[in-house]
Tab-separated table of C-alpha atoms and ligand atoms in Angstrom:
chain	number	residue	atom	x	y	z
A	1185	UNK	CA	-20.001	19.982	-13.395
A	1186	UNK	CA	-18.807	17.862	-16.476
A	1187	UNK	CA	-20.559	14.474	-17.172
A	1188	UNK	CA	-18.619	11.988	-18.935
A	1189	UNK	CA	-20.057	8.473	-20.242
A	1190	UNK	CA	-18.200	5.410	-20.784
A	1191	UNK	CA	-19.994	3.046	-23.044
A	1192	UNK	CA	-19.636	-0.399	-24.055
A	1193	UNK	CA	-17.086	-1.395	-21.466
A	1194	UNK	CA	-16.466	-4.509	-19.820
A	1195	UNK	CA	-16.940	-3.331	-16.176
A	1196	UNK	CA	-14.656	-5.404	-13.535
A	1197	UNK	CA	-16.223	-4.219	-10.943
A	1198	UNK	CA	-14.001	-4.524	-8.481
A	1199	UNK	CA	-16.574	-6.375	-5.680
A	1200	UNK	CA	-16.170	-9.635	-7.175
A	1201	UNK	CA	-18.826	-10.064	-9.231
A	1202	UNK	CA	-17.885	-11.584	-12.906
A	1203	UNK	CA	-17.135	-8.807	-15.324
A	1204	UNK	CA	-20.225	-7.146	-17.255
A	1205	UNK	CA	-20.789	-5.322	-21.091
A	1206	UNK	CA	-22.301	-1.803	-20.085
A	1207	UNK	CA	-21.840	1.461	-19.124
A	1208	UNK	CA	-20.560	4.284	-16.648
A	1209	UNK	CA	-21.600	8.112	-15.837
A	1210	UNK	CA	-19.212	10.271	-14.349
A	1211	UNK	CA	-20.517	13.147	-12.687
A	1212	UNK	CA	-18.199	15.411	-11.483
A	1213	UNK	CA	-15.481	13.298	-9.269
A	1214	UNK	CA	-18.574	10.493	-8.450
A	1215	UNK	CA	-19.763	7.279	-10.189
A	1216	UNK	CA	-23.513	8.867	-10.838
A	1217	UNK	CA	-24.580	5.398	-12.579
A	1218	UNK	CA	-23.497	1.852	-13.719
A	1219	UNK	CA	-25.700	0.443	-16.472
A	1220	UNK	CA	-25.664	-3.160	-18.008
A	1221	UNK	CA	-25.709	-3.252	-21.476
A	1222	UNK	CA	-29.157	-2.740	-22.516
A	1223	UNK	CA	-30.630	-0.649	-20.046
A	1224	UNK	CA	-30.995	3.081	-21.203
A	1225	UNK	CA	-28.956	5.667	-18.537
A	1226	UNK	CA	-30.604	7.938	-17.146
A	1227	UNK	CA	-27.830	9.757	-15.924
A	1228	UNK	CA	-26.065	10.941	-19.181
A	1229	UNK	CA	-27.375	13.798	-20.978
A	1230	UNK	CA	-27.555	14.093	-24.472
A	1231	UNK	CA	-24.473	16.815	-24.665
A	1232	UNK	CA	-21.950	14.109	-22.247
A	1233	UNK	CA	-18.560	14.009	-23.119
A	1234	UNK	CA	-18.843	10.064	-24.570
A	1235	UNK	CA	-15.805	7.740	-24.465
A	1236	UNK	CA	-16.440	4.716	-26.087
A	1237	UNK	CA	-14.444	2.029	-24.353
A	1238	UNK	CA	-14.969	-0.781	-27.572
A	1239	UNK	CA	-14.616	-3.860	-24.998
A	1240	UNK	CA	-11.905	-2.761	-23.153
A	1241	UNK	CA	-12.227	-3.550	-19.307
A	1242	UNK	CA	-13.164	-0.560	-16.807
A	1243	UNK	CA	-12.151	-1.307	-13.367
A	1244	UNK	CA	-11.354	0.855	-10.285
A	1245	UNK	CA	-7.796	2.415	-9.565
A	1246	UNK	CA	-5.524	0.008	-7.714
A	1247	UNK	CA	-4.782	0.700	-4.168
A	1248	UNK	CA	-1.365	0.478	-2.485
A	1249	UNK	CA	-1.756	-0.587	0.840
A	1250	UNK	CA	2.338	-0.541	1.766
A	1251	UNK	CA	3.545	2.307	0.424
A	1252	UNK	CA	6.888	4.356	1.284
A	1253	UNK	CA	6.793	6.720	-1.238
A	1254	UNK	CA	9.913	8.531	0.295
A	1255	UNK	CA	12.048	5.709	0.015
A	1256	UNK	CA	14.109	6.185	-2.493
A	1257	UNK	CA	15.299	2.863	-3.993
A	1258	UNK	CA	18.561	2.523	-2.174
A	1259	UNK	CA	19.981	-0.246	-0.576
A	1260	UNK	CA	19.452	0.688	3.214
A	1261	UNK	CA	17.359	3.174	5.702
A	1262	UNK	CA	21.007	5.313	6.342
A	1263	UNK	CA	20.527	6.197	2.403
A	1264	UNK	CA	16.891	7.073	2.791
A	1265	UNK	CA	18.292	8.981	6.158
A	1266	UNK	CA	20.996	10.751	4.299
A	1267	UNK	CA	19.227	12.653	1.514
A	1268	UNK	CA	18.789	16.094	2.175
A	1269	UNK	CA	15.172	17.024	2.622
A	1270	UNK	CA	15.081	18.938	-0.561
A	1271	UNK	CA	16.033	16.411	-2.864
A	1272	UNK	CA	13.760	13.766	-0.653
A	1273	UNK	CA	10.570	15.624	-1.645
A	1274	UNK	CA	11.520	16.201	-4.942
A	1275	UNK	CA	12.036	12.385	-5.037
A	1276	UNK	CA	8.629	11.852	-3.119
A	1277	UNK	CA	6.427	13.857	-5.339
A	1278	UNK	CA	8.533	11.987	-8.398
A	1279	UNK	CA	7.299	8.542	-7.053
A	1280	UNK	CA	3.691	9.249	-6.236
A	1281	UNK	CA	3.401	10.572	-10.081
A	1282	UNK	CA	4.898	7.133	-10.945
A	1283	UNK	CA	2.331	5.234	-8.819
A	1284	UNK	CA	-0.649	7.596	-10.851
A	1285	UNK	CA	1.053	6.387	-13.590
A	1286	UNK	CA	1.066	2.921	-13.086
A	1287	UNK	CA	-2.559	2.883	-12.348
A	1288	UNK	CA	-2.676	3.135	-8.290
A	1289	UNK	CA	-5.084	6.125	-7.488
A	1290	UNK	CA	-4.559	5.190	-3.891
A	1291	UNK	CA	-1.224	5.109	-1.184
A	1292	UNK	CA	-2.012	4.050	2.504
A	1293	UNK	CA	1.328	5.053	3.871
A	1294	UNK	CA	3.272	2.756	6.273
A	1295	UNK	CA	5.864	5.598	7.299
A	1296	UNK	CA	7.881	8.490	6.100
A	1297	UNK	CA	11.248	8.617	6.234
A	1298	UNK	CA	11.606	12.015	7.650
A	1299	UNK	CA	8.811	13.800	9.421
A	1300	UNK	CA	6.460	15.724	7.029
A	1301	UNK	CA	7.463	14.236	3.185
A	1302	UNK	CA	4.085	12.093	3.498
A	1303	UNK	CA	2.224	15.060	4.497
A	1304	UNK	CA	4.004	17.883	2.159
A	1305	UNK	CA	3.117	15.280	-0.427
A	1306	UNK	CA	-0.129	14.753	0.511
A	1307	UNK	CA	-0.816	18.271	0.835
A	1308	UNK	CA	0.772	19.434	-2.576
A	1309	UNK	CA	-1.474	16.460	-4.302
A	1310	UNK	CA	-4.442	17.214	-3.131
A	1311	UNK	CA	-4.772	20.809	-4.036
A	1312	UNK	CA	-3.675	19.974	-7.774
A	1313	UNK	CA	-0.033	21.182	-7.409
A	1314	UNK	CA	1.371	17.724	-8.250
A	1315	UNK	CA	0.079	14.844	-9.677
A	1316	UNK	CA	-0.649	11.563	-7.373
A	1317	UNK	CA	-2.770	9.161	-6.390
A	1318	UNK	CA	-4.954	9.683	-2.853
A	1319	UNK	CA	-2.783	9.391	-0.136
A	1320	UNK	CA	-2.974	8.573	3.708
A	1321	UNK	CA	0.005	10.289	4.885
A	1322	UNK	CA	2.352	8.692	8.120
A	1323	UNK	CA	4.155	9.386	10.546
A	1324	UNK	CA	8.077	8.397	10.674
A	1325	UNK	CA	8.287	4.645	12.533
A	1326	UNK	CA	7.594	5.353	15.652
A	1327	UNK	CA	10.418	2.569	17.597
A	1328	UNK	CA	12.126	1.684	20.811
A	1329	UNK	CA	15.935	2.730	21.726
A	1330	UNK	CA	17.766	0.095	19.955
A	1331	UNK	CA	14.782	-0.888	17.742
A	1332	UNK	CA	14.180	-1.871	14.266
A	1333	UNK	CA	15.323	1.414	12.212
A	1334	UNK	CA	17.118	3.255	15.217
A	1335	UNK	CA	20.121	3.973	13.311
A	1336	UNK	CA	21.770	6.079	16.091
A	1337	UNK	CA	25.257	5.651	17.347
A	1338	UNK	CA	27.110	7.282	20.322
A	1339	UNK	CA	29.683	7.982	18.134
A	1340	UNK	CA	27.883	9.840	15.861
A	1341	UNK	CA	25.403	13.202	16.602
A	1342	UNK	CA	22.219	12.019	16.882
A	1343	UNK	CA	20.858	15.439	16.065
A	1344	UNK	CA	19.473	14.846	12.883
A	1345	UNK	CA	18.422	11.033	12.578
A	1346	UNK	CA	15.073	11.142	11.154
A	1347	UNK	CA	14.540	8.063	9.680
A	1348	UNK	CA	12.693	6.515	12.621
A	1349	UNK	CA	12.133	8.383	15.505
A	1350	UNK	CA	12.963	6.059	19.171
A	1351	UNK	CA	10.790	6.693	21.699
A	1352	UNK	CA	10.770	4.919	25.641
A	1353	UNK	CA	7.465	4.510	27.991
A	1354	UNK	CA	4.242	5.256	26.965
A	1355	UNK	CA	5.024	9.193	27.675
A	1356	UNK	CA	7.736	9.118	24.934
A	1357	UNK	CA	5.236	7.497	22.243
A	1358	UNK	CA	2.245	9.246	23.219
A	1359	UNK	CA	4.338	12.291	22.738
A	1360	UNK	CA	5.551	11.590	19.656
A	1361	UNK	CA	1.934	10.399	18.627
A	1362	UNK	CA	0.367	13.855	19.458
A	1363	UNK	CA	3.147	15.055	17.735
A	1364	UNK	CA	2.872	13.598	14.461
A	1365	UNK	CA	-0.999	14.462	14.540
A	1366	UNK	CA	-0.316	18.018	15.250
A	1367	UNK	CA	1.683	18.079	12.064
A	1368	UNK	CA	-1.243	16.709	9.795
A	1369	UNK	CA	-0.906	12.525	9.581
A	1370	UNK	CA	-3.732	10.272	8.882
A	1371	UNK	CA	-1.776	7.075	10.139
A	1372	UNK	CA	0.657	6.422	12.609
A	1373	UNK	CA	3.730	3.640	12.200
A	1374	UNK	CA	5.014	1.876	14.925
A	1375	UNK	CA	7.717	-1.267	14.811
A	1376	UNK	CA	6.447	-3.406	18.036
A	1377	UNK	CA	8.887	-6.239	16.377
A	1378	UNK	CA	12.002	-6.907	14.474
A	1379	UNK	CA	13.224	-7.814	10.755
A	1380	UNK	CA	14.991	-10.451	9.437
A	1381	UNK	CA	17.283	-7.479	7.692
A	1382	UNK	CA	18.966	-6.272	11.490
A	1383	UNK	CA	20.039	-9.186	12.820
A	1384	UNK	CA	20.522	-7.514	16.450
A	1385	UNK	CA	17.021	-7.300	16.162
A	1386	UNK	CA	15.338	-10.403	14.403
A	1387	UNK	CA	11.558	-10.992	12.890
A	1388	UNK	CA	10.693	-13.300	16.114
A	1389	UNK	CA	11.752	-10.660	18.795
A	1390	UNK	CA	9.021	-8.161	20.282
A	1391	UNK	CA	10.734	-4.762	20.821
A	1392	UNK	CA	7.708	-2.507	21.759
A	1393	UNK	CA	6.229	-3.286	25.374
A	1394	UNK	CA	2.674	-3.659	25.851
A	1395	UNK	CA	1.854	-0.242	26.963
A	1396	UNK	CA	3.595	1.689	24.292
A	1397	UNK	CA	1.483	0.442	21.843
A	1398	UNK	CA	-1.461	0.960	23.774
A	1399	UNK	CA	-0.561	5.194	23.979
A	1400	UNK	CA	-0.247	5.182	20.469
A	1401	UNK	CA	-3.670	3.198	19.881
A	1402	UNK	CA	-5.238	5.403	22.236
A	1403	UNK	CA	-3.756	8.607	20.722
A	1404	UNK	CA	-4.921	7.432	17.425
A	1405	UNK	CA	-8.600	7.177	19.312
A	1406	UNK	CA	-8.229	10.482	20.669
A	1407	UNK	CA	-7.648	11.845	17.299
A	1408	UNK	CA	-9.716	10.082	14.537
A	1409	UNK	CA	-5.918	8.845	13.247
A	1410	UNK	CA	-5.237	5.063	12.122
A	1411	UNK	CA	-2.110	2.935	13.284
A	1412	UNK	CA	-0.158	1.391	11.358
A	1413	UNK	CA	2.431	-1.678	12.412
A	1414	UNK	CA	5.023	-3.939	11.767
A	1415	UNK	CA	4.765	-6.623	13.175
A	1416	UNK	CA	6.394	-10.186	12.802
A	1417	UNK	CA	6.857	-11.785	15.998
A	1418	UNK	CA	3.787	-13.814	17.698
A	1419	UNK	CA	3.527	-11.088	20.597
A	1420	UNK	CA	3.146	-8.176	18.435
A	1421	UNK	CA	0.644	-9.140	16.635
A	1422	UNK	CA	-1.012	-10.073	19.931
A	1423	UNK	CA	-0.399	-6.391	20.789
A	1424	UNK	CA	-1.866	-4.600	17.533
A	1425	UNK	CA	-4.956	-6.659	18.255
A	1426	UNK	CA	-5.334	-5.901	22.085
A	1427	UNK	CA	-5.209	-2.012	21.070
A	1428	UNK	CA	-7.223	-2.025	17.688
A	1429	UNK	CA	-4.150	-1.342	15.498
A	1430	UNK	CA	-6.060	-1.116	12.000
A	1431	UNK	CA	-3.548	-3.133	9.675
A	1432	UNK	CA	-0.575	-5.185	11.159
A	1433	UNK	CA	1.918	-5.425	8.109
A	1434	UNK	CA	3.852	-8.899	7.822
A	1435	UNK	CA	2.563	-11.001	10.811
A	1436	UNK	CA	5.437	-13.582	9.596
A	1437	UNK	CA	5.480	-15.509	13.107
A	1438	UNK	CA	1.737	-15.244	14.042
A	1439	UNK	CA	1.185	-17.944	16.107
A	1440	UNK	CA	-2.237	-20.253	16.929
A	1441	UNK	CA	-3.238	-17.452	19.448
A	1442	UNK	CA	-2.155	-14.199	17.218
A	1443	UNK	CA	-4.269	-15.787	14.554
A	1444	UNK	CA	-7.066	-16.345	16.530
A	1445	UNK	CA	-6.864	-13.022	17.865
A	1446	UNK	CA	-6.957	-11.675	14.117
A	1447	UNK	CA	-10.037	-13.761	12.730
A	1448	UNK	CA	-11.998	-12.335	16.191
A	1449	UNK	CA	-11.559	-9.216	15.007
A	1450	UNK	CA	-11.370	-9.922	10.985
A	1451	UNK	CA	-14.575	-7.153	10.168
A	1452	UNK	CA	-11.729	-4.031	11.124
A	1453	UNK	CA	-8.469	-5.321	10.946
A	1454	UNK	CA	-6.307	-5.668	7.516
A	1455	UNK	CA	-3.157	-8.116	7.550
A	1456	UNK	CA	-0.383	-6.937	4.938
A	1457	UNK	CA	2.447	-9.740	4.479
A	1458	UNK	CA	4.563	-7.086	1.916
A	1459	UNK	CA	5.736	-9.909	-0.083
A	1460	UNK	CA	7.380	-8.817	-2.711
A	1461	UNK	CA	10.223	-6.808	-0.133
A	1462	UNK	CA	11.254	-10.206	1.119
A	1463	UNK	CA	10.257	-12.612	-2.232
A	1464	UNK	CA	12.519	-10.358	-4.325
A	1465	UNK	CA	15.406	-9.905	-1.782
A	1466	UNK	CA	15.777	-13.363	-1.974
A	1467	UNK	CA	15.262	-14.296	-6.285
A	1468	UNK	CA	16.604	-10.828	-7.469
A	1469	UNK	CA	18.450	-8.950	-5.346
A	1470	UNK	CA	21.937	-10.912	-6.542
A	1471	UNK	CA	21.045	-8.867	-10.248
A	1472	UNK	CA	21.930	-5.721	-8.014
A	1473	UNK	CA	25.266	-7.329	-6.492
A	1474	UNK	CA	23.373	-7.177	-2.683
A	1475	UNK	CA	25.579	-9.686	-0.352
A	1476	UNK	CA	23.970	-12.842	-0.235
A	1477	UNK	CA	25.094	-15.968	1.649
A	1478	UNK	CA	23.354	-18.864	2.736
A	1479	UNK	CA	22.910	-17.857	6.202
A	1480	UNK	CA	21.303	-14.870	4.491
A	1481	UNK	CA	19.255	-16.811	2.293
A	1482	UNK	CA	17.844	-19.102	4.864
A	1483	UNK	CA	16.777	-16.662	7.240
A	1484	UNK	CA	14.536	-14.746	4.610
A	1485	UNK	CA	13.806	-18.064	2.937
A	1486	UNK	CA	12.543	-18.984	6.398
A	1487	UNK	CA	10.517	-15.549	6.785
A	1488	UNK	CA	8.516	-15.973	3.250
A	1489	UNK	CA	7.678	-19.767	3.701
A	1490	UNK	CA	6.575	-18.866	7.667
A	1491	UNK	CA	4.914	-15.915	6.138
A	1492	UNK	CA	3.089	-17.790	2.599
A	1493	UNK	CA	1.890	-20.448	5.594
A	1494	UNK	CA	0.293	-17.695	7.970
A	1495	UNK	CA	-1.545	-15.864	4.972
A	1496	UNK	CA	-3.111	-19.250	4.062
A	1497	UNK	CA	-4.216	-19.797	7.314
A	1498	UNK	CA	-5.500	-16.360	7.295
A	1499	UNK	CA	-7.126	-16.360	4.188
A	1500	UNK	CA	-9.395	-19.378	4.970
A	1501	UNK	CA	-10.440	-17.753	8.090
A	1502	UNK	CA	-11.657	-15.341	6.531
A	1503	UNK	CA	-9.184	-12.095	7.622
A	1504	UNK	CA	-8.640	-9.515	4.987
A	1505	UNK	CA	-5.023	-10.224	3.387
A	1506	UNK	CA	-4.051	-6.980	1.326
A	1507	UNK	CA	-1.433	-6.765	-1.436
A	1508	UNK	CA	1.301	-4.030	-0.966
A	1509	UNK	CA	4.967	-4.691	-0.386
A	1510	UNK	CA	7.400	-2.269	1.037
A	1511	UNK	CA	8.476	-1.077	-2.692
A	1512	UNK	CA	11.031	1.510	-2.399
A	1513	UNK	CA	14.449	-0.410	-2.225
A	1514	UNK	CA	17.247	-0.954	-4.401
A	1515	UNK	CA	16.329	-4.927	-5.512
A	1516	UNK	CA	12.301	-3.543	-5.267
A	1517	UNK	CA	11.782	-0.637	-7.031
A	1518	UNK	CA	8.846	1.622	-7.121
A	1519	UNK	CA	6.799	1.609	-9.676
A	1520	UNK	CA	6.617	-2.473	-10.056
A	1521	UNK	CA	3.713	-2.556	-7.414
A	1522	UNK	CA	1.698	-4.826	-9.387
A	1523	UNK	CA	3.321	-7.612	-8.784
A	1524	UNK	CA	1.455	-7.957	-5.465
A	1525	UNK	CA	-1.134	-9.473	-7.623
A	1526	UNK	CA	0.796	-12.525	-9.131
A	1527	UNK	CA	2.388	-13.174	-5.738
A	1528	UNK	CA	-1.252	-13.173	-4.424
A	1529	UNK	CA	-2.170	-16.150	-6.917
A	1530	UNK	CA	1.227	-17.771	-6.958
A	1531	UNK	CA	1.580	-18.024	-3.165
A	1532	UNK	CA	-1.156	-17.429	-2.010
A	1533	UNK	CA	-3.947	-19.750	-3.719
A	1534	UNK	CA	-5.795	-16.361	-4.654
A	1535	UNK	CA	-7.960	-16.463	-7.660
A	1536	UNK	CA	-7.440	-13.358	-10.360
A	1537	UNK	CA	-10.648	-12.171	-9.242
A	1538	UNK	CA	-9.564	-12.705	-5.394
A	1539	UNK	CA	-6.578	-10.974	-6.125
A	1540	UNK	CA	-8.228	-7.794	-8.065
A	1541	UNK	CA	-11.074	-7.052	-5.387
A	1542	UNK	CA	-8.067	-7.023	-2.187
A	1543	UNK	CA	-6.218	-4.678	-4.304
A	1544	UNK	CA	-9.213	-2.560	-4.840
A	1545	UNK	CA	-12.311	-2.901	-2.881
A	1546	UNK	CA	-10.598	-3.971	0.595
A	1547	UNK	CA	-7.812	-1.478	-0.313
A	1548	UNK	CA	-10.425	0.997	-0.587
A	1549	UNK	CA	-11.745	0.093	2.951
A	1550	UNK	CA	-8.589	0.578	4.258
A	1551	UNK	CA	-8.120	3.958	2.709
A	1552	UNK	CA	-11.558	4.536	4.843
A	1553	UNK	CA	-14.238	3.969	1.966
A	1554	UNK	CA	-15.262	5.694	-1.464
A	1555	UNK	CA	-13.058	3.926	-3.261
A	1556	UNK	CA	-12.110	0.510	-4.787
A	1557	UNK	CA	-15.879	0.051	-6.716
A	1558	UNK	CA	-17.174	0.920	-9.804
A	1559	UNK	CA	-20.134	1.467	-8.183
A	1560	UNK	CA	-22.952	4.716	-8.353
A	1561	UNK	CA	-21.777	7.130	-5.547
A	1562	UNK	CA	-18.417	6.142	-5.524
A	1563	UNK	CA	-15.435	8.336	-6.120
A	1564	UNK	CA	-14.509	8.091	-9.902
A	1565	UNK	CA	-11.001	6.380	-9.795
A	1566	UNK	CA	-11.413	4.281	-12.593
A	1567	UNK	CA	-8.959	2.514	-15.231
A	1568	UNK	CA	-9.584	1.533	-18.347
A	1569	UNK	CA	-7.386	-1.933	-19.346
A	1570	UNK	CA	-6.514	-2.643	-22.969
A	1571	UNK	CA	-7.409	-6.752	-22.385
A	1572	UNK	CA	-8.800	-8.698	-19.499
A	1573	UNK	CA	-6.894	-8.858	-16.625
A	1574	UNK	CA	-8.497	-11.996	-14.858
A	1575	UNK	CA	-6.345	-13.591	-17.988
A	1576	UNK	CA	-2.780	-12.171	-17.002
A	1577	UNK	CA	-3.018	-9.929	-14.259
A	1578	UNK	CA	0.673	-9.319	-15.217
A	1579	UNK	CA	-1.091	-6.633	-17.441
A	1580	UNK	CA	-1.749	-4.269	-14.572
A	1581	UNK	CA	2.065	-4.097	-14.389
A	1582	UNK	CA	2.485	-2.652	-17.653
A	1583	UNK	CA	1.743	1.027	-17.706
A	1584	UNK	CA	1.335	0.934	-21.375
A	1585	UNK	CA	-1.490	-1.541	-21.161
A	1586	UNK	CA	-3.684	1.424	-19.319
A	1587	UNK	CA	-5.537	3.390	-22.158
A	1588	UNK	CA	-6.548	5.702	-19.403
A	1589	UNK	CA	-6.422	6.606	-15.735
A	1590	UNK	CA	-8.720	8.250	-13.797
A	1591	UNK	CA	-8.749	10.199	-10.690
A	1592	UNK	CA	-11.339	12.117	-8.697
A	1593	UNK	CA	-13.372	12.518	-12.086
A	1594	UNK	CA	-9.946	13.737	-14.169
A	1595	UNK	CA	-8.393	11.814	-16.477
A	1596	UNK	CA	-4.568	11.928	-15.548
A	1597	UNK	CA	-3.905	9.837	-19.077
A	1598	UNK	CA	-6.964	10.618	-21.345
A	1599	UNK	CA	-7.640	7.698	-23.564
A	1600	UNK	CA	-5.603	7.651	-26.816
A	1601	UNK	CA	-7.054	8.080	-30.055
A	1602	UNK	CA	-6.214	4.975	-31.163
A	1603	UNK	CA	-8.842	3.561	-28.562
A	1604	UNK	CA	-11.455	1.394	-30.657
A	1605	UNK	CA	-8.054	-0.399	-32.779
A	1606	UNK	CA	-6.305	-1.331	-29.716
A	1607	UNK	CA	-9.366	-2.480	-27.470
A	1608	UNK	CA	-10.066	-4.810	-31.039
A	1609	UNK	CA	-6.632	-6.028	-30.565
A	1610	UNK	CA	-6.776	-6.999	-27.247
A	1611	UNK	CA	-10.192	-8.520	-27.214
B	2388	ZN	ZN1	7.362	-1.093	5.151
């Protein structure tokens, strides 16, 4: 096994501790050893490959919490729908290289848009075919007849709809559960609630009944699988909590008794809001000539300010608020992920450093542990950043500001040549 040792870095830990000079052994994919400056390593031998980081910060791969990495930056679910399978994984494997690019090393999936992409992808990253970051494939949304992403009509054949799949009773979802885990997930998505983008079927409205979301929860039990929802209305969230969902996305209209219900069970559960889905469809999506009106405008002006106040109230209770949000559409883009961060202090009253550790150390819990620390024994996802982000954590959206990514012990960029010059710059 290889041992590499990065010296003089500025280690960001990602726990939340303030940033320290030192050093960092790689042995094979681990963390073998994190030495402050001053203290001699004992885990680097004298022939380790050295890379000497001059200043520059070492902190863990970012996690995406959120991710759809089969949808395909289109305007609506019928587009994601109507791309042939082929050119959908093709597209797929194309974003989760641009996510490894851009410095996340981990995707917790909230759905696929057509049965196995998540798990092809999975499958073709993890044995080294493609390049990508870790990923927790899903399931398609598992929804109700008439539900949040049940584009069927009785006009049309509803052969080949895959972008959600609708299922009725707890013998439909349970099905369709057992299904999905036959075929290889590691999360399953339901939609107990509506959006503010189908107006037949609004944020505030429950659509799954009590019962289906207990199958799924219990199939997920059953099977060592996590669950996955979105949820916006009150009830919903209500629901996830009754049946251990293990990260409700959104919770926009969590009332007094939904959020009560999360902080009682704040040590397992993750809350998501996906900001930047709704934040940018209301300041940029005009650039990309989307309809807007102001009926439009107030109802998602209405679903960020109900959802900024519910992650407040979360936040000082305590309950783990992740970044992540629902990149993939036409007005936002893959690849800009990092913007989750700035939201987070913006909106949210996060500090930088508040910010950092939910996109990496509670990201890594929700991935299910081993990563999100620079810590000895962890998995060696590591970046090193040419400044400080706890200045502009802006930086992290910059590709070009990584002078190297790591992943399972590889490098997928190596550091540049030109290391020591632009770590002086920065510093
Ligand atoms: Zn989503």
């Amino acid at each position: 096994m290889s041992i590499l040792h990065f010296r003089n870095a500025t280690i960001l830990d990602g726990t939340g501790s303030a940033p320290f000079t030192g050093d960092v052994v790689v042995d094979g994919n681990r963390i073998a050893e994190v030495t402050p400056a001053g203290r001699p390593s004992r885990a680097a031998p004298a022939g380790a490959t050295v890379v000497d980081c001059h200043g520059a910060t070492l902190m863990p791969g970012l996690v995406e919490p959120h991710a759809h990495l089969s949808f395909i930056d289109q305007a609506t679910p019928k587009a994601f729908h109507d791309v042939p399978v082929e050119e959908h994984l093709l597209l797929t494997l194309k974003h989760a290289k641009l996510y490894l690019d851009q410095g996340f090393t981990s995707c917790f999936s909230a759905a696929a848009t057509k049965p196995r992409l998540d798990i092809v992808t999975r499958n073709a990253i993890d044995s080294g075919q493609f390049p990508g970051p870790r990923l927790r494939a899903a399931s398609v949304q598992l929804t109700v007849t008439g539900g949040l992403g049940d584009l069927r009509q009785l006009k049309l054949d509803p052969g080949d709809m895959m972008y959600t799949l609708p299922c009725d009773g707890p013998v439909e979802f349970r099905r369709a559960a057992r299904e999905a885990c036959r075929e290889g997930v590691d999360v399953l998505k339901i939609v107990p609630s509506g959006d503010t983008s189908t107006p037949a079927v609004p944020s505030g409205q429950t659509l799954m009944a009590d019962d289906e979301v207990a199958a799924v929860c219990e199939v997920a039990k059953e099977r060592g699988k996590r669950v996955a929802a979105h949820a916006r209305s009150a009830e919903s969230v209500r629901m996830c909590v009754r049946h251990g969902v293990d990260v409700v996305y959104h919770a926009t209209y969590a009332d007094a008794a939904a959020r009560d219900a999360l902080e009682s069970v704040k040590d397992r559960v993750f809350v998501a809001p996906a900001l930047s889905v709704t934040w940018t469809r209301l300041h940029e999506a005009g650039h990309y000539g989307l309809p807007s009106s102001e009926a439009i405008r107030a109802r998602i002006q209405r679903d960020l300010d109900a959802t900024v106040e519910c992650m407040l109230d979360l936040k000082s209770r305590g309950v783990r608020v992740l970044p992540g949000g629902d990149y993939g559409f036409l007005w936002n883009p893959h690849g800009r992920n990092a913007r989750d961060l700035t939201y987070f202090t913006d909106l949210l009253g996060f500090t930088p450093m508040e910010a950092i550790v939910a996109a990496t150390a509670w990201g890594g819990a929700l991935m299910g542990g081993g990563v999100g620390t620079v810590q000895a024994g962890q998995l060696a996802d590591l970046l090193v950043v040419d400044g400080d982000p706890l200045r502009d954590l802006a930086m992290l959206e910059d590709a070009g500001r990584l002078l190297a990514i790591m992943k399972d012990g590889a490098f997928h960029k190596a550091p540049p040549a030109d290391l020591a010059a632009r770590a002086r710059a920065a510093a």
